[in-house]
Structures are given as structure tokens and as C-alpha cells.
Short mmCIF file of C-alpha atoms in Angstrom, two decimals:
data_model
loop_
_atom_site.label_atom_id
_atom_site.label_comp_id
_atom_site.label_asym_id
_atom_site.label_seq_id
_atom_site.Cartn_x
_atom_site.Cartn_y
_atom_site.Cartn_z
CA UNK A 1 -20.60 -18.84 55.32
CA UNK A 2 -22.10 -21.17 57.45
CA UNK A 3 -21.39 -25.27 56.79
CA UNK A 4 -21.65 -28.64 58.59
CA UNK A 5 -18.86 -30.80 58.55
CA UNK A 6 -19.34 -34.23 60.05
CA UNK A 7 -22.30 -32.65 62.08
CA UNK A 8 -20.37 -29.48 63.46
CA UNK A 9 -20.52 -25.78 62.45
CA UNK A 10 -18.32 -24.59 61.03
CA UNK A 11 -17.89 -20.87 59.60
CA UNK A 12 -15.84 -19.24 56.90
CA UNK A 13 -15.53 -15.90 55.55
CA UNK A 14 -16.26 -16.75 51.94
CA UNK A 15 -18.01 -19.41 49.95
CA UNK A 16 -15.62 -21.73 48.64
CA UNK A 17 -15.00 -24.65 46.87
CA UNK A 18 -14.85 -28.23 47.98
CA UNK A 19 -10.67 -28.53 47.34
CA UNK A 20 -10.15 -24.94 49.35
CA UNK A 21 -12.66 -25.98 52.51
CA UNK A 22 -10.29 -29.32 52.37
CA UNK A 23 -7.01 -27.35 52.09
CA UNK A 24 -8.31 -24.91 54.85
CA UNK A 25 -8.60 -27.90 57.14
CA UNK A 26 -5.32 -29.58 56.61
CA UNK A 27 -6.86 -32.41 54.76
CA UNK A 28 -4.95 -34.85 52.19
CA UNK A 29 -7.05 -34.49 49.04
CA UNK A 30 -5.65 -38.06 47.89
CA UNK A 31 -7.07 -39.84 51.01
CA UNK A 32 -10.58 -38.49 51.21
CA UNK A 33 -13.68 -39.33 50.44
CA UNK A 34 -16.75 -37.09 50.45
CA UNK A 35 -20.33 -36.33 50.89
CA UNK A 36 -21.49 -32.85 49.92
CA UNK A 37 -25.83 -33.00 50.63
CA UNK A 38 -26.00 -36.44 50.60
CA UNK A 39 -24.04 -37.08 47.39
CA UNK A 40 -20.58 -38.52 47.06
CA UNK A 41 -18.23 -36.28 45.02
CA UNK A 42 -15.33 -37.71 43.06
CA UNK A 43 -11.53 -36.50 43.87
CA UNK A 44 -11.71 -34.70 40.25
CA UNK A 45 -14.59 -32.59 41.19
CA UNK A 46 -13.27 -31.09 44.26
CA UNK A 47 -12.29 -27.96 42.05
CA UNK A 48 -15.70 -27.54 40.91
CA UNK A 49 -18.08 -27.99 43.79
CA UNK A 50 -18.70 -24.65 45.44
CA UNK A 51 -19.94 -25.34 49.16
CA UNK A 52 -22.76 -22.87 50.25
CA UNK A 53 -24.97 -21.77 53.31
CA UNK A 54 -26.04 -24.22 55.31
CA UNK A 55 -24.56 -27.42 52.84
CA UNK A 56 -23.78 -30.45 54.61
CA UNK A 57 -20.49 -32.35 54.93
CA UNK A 58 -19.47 -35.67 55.87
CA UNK A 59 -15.52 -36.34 55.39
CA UNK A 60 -14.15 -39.53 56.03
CA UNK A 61 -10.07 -39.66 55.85
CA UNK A 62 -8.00 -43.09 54.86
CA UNK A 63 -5.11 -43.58 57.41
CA UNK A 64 -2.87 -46.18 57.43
CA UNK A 65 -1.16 -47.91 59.95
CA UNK A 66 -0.56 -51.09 61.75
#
């Protein structure tokens, strides 16, 4: 499966959901915020959004520091 993720391809053997593309990239769940197609997805729905062909990501990560 093919997917854009902050305007790059990228490609995974299955479809999966929202939490597991997250997990695949080494992503904190707790400090993310997301756009799946133009629409913002709560934290509790990660488990529930399946991303398919050609669907469109934009991730944006909280990191702290000083």
C-alpha cells in the first residue's frame, strides 16, 4: 500500500491502521497530532482509522525542549 506522509511516499506491505503506520514509524502516539485526507483524527481513533491507497498524511510531533 501506497500512502503520503507529510508529502512523501511511502509504501507498506499491508493496509493498516492509523496507530500501526504510527508505531511502524517510531512515533509517540501521546505527542501527535494528525491529518488523515484533510481531517484531523483524535488520539482515541487511531485504532480505528484504517489508512488506504493513495490516503494522505500530515503528522505533526510535540517536542519539548529549551
Amino acid at each position: 500500500m501506497k500512502c503520503i506522509i507529510n508529502g512523501d511516499e511511502f509504501n507498506f506491505d499491508d493496509t493498516l491502521t492509523l496507530s500501526q503506520i504510527l508505531e511502524s514509524l517510531e512515533l509517540d502516539q501521546e505527542r501527535i497530532i494528525v491529518e488523515w485526507n484533510d481531517t484531523l483524527v483524535k488520539q482515541e481513533q487511531f485504532n480505528e482509522v484504517v489508512v488506504r491507497e493513495s490516503d494522505r498524511l500530515e503528522l505533526l510531533e510535540f517536542v519539548g525542549g529549551g
